[in-house]
Amino acid sequence: MKKITELTAELAAPAIAESGCTLWDVEYVKEAGTWYLRVLLDKEGGVDILDCESVSRKLSDLLDEADPIEGSYTLEVGSAGAERALKRPADFARFLGSPVLVKLYRAREGRKEFAGVLAGYDEASGDVAVTVGQETLSFSKKETALVRLRVEF
């Protein structure tokens, strides 16, 4: 049986393509006792509220028809955002040279967050290289809690 996130991605694909967007991610998470099914979109030039509304209406009907989720949940369709998390190898490849923030599970040199420029990604190991100042640091997949884009002003 497919995961809820995989099934949702498949159901949402036509509606997302029709709106001129691409799927960034699907999350199914429990927060404060409520289940949320989040569909995050991306689009050249940015996702707007009309894109989200269009995809949400169509996907809601498809989910009601397929009924893949037992119990209640809240469907949220939104933009992946400017400071989106990088999760897949293709995400890291696309944003090489971009400003990122790396968050660690445990402190290294007294810090759990490192802001820098994405310098590399090893698909085999999941390790991430980030240039912080003049130094390039390597973070193993095991120690890395999150890597997300960082907007600089």
PDB file of C-alpha atoms in Angstrom:
ATOM      1  CA  MET A   1       0.000   0.000   0.000  1.00  0.00           C
ATOM      2  CA  LYS A   2       1.282   3.477  -0.871  1.00  0.00           C
ATOM      3  CA  LYS A   3       2.036   6.112   1.721  1.00  0.00           C
ATOM      4  CA  ILE A   4      -0.492   8.901   2.145  1.00  0.00           C
ATOM      5  CA  THR A   5       2.074  11.417   0.904  1.00  0.00           C
ATOM      6  CA  GLU A   6       2.794   9.411  -2.260  1.00  0.00           C
ATOM      7  CA  LEU A   7      -0.894   8.913  -3.024  1.00  0.00           C
ATOM      8  CA  THR A   8      -1.583  12.604  -2.435  1.00  0.00           C
ATOM      9  CA  ALA A   9       1.253  13.562  -4.788  1.00  0.00           C
ATOM     10  CA  GLU A  10      -0.215  11.342  -7.499  1.00  0.00           C
ATOM     11  CA  LEU A  11      -3.750  12.671  -7.004  1.00  0.00           C
ATOM     12  CA  ALA A  12      -2.532  16.275  -6.972  1.00  0.00           C
ATOM     13  CA  ALA A  13      -0.281  16.031 -10.056  1.00  0.00           C
ATOM     14  CA  PRO A  14      -2.880  17.009 -12.705  1.00  0.00           C
ATOM     15  CA  ALA A  15      -4.258  19.935 -10.670  1.00  0.00           C
ATOM     16  CA  ILE A  16      -0.747  21.197  -9.931  1.00  0.00           C
ATOM     17  CA  ALA A  17       0.311  20.969 -13.586  1.00  0.00           C
ATOM     18  CA  GLU A  18      -2.901  22.695 -14.690  1.00  0.00           C
ATOM     19  CA  SER A  19      -2.113  25.641 -12.407  1.00  0.00           C
ATOM     20  CA  GLY A  20       1.384  25.959 -13.915  1.00  0.00           C
ATOM     21  CA  CYS A  21       3.084  24.906 -10.691  1.00  0.00           C
ATOM     22  CA  THR A  22       5.314  22.030  -9.642  1.00  0.00           C
ATOM     23  CA  LEU A  23       5.072  19.927  -6.506  1.00  0.00           C
ATOM     24  CA  TRP A  24       7.762  20.742  -3.963  1.00  0.00           C
ATOM     25  CA  ASP A  25       6.704  18.436  -1.118  1.00  0.00           C
ATOM     26  CA  VAL A  26       3.827  16.655   0.604  1.00  0.00           C
ATOM     27  CA  GLU A  27       3.794  16.335   4.390  1.00  0.00           C
ATOM     28  CA  TYR A  28       1.385  14.416   6.606  1.00  0.00           C
ATOM     29  CA  VAL A  29       2.087  15.462  10.186  1.00  0.00           C
ATOM     30  CA  LYS A  30       0.359  15.633  13.552  1.00  0.00           C
ATOM     31  CA  GLU A  31       0.634  18.958  15.342  1.00  0.00           C
ATOM     32  CA  ALA A  32      -1.103  19.817  18.621  1.00  0.00           C
ATOM     33  CA  GLY A  33      -3.415  16.816  18.259  1.00  0.00           C
ATOM     34  CA  THR A  34      -4.516  17.623  14.688  1.00  0.00           C
ATOM     35  CA  TRP A  35      -3.388  15.871  11.503  1.00  0.00           C
ATOM     36  CA  TYR A  36      -2.306  18.142   8.631  1.00  0.00           C
ATOM     37  CA  LEU A  37      -1.883  17.136   5.006  1.00  0.00           C
ATOM     38  CA  ARG A  38       0.322  19.847   3.476  1.00  0.00           C
ATOM     39  CA  VAL A  39       0.927  20.183  -0.230  1.00  0.00           C
ATOM     40  CA  LEU A  40       3.736  22.645  -0.982  1.00  0.00           C
ATOM     41  CA  LEU A  41       3.977  24.190  -4.443  1.00  0.00           C
ATOM     42  CA  ASP A  42       6.691  25.911  -6.428  1.00  0.00           C
ATOM     43  CA  LYS A  43       6.488  28.046  -9.570  1.00  0.00           C
ATOM     44  CA  GLU A  44       8.838  30.254 -11.520  1.00  0.00           C
ATOM     45  CA  GLY A  45       8.032  33.791 -10.374  1.00  0.00           C
ATOM     46  CA  GLY A  46       6.342  32.528  -7.215  1.00  0.00           C
ATOM     47  CA  VAL A  47       3.146  30.803  -6.135  1.00  0.00           C
ATOM     48  CA  ASP A  48       0.154  33.050  -5.479  1.00  0.00           C
ATOM     49  CA  ILE A  49      -3.088  32.570  -3.553  1.00  0.00           C
ATOM     50  CA  LEU A  50      -5.030  31.776  -6.735  1.00  0.00           C
ATOM     51  CA  ASP A  51      -2.658  28.880  -7.494  1.00  0.00           C
ATOM     52  CA  CYS A  52      -3.149  27.520  -3.978  1.00  0.00           C
ATOM     53  CA  GLU A  53      -6.923  27.926  -4.132  1.00  0.00           C
ATOM     54  CA  SER A  54      -7.191  26.187  -7.505  1.00  0.00           C
ATOM     55  CA  VAL A  55      -5.086  23.211  -6.440  1.00  0.00           C
ATOM     56  CA  SER A  56      -6.796  23.001  -3.036  1.00  0.00           C
ATOM     57  CA  ARG A  57     -10.330  22.874  -4.487  1.00  0.00           C
ATOM     58  CA  LYS A  58      -9.475  20.196  -7.041  1.00  0.00           C
ATOM     59  CA  LEU A  59      -7.366  18.128  -4.643  1.00  0.00           C
ATOM     60  CA  SER A  60      -9.998  18.286  -1.908  1.00  0.00           C
ATOM     61  CA  ASP A  61     -12.563  16.740  -4.254  1.00  0.00           C
ATOM     62  CA  LEU A  62     -10.102  14.053  -5.367  1.00  0.00           C
ATOM     63  CA  LEU A  63      -9.193  13.186  -1.775  1.00  0.00           C
ATOM     64  CA  ASP A  64     -12.884  12.984  -0.816  1.00  0.00           C
ATOM     65  CA  GLU A  65     -13.456  10.580  -3.707  1.00  0.00           C
ATOM     66  CA  ALA A  66     -10.392   8.391  -3.103  1.00  0.00           C
ATOM     67  CA  ASP A  67     -10.746   8.605   0.717  1.00  0.00           C
ATOM     68  CA  PRO A  68      -7.179   7.425   1.477  1.00  0.00           C
ATOM     69  CA  ILE A  69      -7.018   8.832   5.012  1.00  0.00           C
ATOM     70  CA  GLU A  70      -8.919   7.431   7.977  1.00  0.00           C
ATOM     71  CA  GLY A  71     -10.120  10.045  10.423  1.00  0.00           C
ATOM     72  CA  SER A  72     -10.118  13.803  10.122  1.00  0.00           C
ATOM     73  CA  TYR A  73      -7.292  16.014   8.900  1.00  0.00           C
ATOM     74  CA  THR A  74      -6.757  19.533   7.635  1.00  0.00           C
ATOM     75  CA  LEU A  75      -5.683  20.020   4.019  1.00  0.00           C
ATOM     76  CA  GLU A  76      -3.278  22.920   3.484  1.00  0.00           C
ATOM     77  CA  VAL A  77      -1.990  23.943   0.059  1.00  0.00           C
ATOM     78  CA  GLY A  78       0.689  26.614   0.019  1.00  0.00           C
ATOM     79  CA  SER A  79       3.945  27.873  -1.365  1.00  0.00           C
ATOM     80  CA  ALA A  80       7.155  26.085  -0.475  1.00  0.00           C
ATOM     81  CA  GLY A  81       8.384  29.546   0.534  1.00  0.00           C
ATOM     82  CA  ALA A  82      11.581  31.458   0.001  1.00  0.00           C
ATOM     83  CA  GLU A  83      13.250  29.719   2.943  1.00  0.00           C
ATOM     84  CA  ARG A  84      12.175  26.204   2.023  1.00  0.00           C
ATOM     85  CA  ALA A  85      13.799  23.061   3.376  1.00  0.00           C
ATOM     86  CA  LEU A  86      16.067  21.142   0.997  1.00  0.00           C
ATOM     87  CA  LYS A  87      15.312  17.420   1.192  1.00  0.00           C
ATOM     88  CA  ARG A  88      15.985  15.597  -2.076  1.00  0.00           C
ATOM     89  CA  PRO A  89      19.251  15.340  -4.017  1.00  0.00           C
ATOM     90  CA  ALA A  90      17.670  17.381  -6.833  1.00  0.00           C
ATOM     91  CA  ASP A  91      16.927  20.188  -4.339  1.00  0.00           C
ATOM     92  CA  PHE A  92      20.580  20.377  -3.327  1.00  0.00           C
ATOM     93  CA  ALA A  93      21.757  20.249  -6.947  1.00  0.00           C
ATOM     94  CA  ARG A  94      19.369  23.039  -7.961  1.00  0.00           C
ATOM     95  CA  PHE A  95      20.445  25.364  -5.171  1.00  0.00           C
ATOM     96  CA  LEU A  96      24.244  24.846  -5.168  1.00  0.00           C
ATOM     97  CA  GLY A  97      25.842  28.241  -4.526  1.00  0.00           C
ATOM     98  CA  SER A  98      22.768  29.542  -2.680  1.00  0.00           C
ATOM     99  CA  PRO A  99      22.686  30.879   0.887  1.00  0.00           C
ATOM    100  CA  VAL A 100      21.550  28.185   3.339  1.00  0.00           C
ATOM    101  CA  LEU A 101      21.097  27.590   7.040  1.00  0.00           C
ATOM    102  CA  VAL A 102      22.160  24.236   8.468  1.00  0.00           C
ATOM    103  CA  LYS A 103      20.635  23.175  11.775  1.00  0.00           C
ATOM    104  CA  LEU A 104      22.265  20.355  13.736  1.00  0.00           C
ATOM    105  CA  TYR A 105      20.846  17.937  16.288  1.00  0.00           C
ATOM    106  CA  ARG A 106      23.817  18.529  18.602  1.00  0.00           C
ATOM    107  CA  ALA A 107      26.079  21.532  18.983  1.00  0.00           C
ATOM    108  CA  ARG A 108      29.395  21.644  17.139  1.00  0.00           C
ATOM    109  CA  GLU A 109      31.921  24.152  18.424  1.00  0.00           C
ATOM    110  CA  GLY A 110      29.176  25.495  20.708  1.00  0.00           C
ATOM    111  CA  ARG A 111      26.724  26.133  17.835  1.00  0.00           C
ATOM    112  CA  LYS A 112      23.741  24.282  16.411  1.00  0.00           C
ATOM    113  CA  GLU A 113      23.182  26.610  13.427  1.00  0.00           C
ATOM    114  CA  PHE A 114      25.545  27.495  10.611  1.00  0.00           C
ATOM    115  CA  ALA A 115      24.692  30.070   7.935  1.00  0.00           C
ATOM    116  CA  GLY A 116      26.684  29.941   4.729  1.00  0.00           C
ATOM    117  CA  VAL A 117      26.634  29.061   1.046  1.00  0.00           C
ATOM    118  CA  LEU A 118      25.791  25.550  -0.168  1.00  0.00           C
ATOM    119  CA  ALA A 119      29.079  24.269  -1.580  1.00  0.00           C
ATOM    120  CA  GLY A 120      28.298  20.614  -2.167  1.00  0.00           C
ATOM    121  CA  TYR A 121      26.103  17.602  -1.568  1.00  0.00           C
ATOM    122  CA  ASP A 122      27.125  13.938  -1.623  1.00  0.00           C
ATOM    123  CA  GLU A 123      24.136  11.966  -2.871  1.00  0.00           C
ATOM    124  CA  ALA A 124      25.560   8.641  -1.694  1.00  0.00           C
ATOM    125  CA  SER A 125      26.117   9.667   1.928  1.00  0.00           C
ATOM    126  CA  GLY A 126      23.760  12.638   2.257  1.00  0.00           C
ATOM    127  CA  ASP A 127      26.608  14.807   3.540  1.00  0.00           C
ATOM    128  CA  VAL A 128      26.360  18.563   2.955  1.00  0.00           C
ATOM    129  CA  ALA A 129      29.251  21.007   2.451  1.00  0.00           C
ATOM    130  CA  VAL A 130      28.687  24.657   3.349  1.00  0.00           C
ATOM    131  CA  THR A 131      31.099  27.569   3.029  1.00  0.00           C
ATOM    132  CA  VAL A 132      30.923  29.638   6.200  1.00  0.00           C
ATOM    133  CA  GLY A 133      33.097  32.712   5.857  1.00  0.00           C
ATOM    134  CA  GLN A 134      36.402  31.492   4.404  1.00  0.00           C
ATOM    135  CA  GLU A 135      35.996  27.906   5.613  1.00  0.00           C
ATOM    136  CA  THR A 136      34.066  25.031   4.014  1.00  0.00           C
ATOM    137  CA  LEU A 137      32.473  22.785   6.601  1.00  0.00           C
ATOM    138  CA  SER A 138      31.088  19.299   6.035  1.00  0.00           C
ATOM    139  CA  PHE A 139      27.996  18.079   7.859  1.00  0.00           C
ATOM    140  CA  SER A 140      27.011  14.407   7.896  1.00  0.00           C
ATOM    141  CA  LYS A 141      23.430  13.419   7.217  1.00  0.00           C
ATOM    142  CA  LYS A 142      23.279  11.850  10.683  1.00  0.00           C
ATOM    143  CA  GLU A 143      24.108  15.115  12.475  1.00  0.00           C
ATOM    144  CA  THR A 144      22.004  17.386  10.245  1.00  0.00           C
ATOM    145  CA  ALA A 145      18.476  18.158  11.412  1.00  0.00           C
ATOM    146  CA  LEU A 146      17.595  20.597   8.619  1.00  0.00           C
ATOM    147  CA  VAL A 147      19.056  22.414   5.640  1.00  0.00           C
ATOM    148  CA  ARG A 148      16.979  25.279   4.318  1.00  0.00           C
ATOM    149  CA  LEU A 149      17.429  28.178   1.951  1.00  0.00           C
ATOM    150  CA  ARG A 150      18.231  31.503   3.582  1.00  0.00           C
ATOM    151  CA  VAL A 151      17.115  34.863   2.283  1.00  0.00           C
ATOM    152  CA  GLU A 152      19.716  37.589   2.588  1.00  0.00           C
ATOM    153  CA  PHE A 153      18.817  41.274   2.645  1.00  0.00           C
TER     154      PHE A 153
END
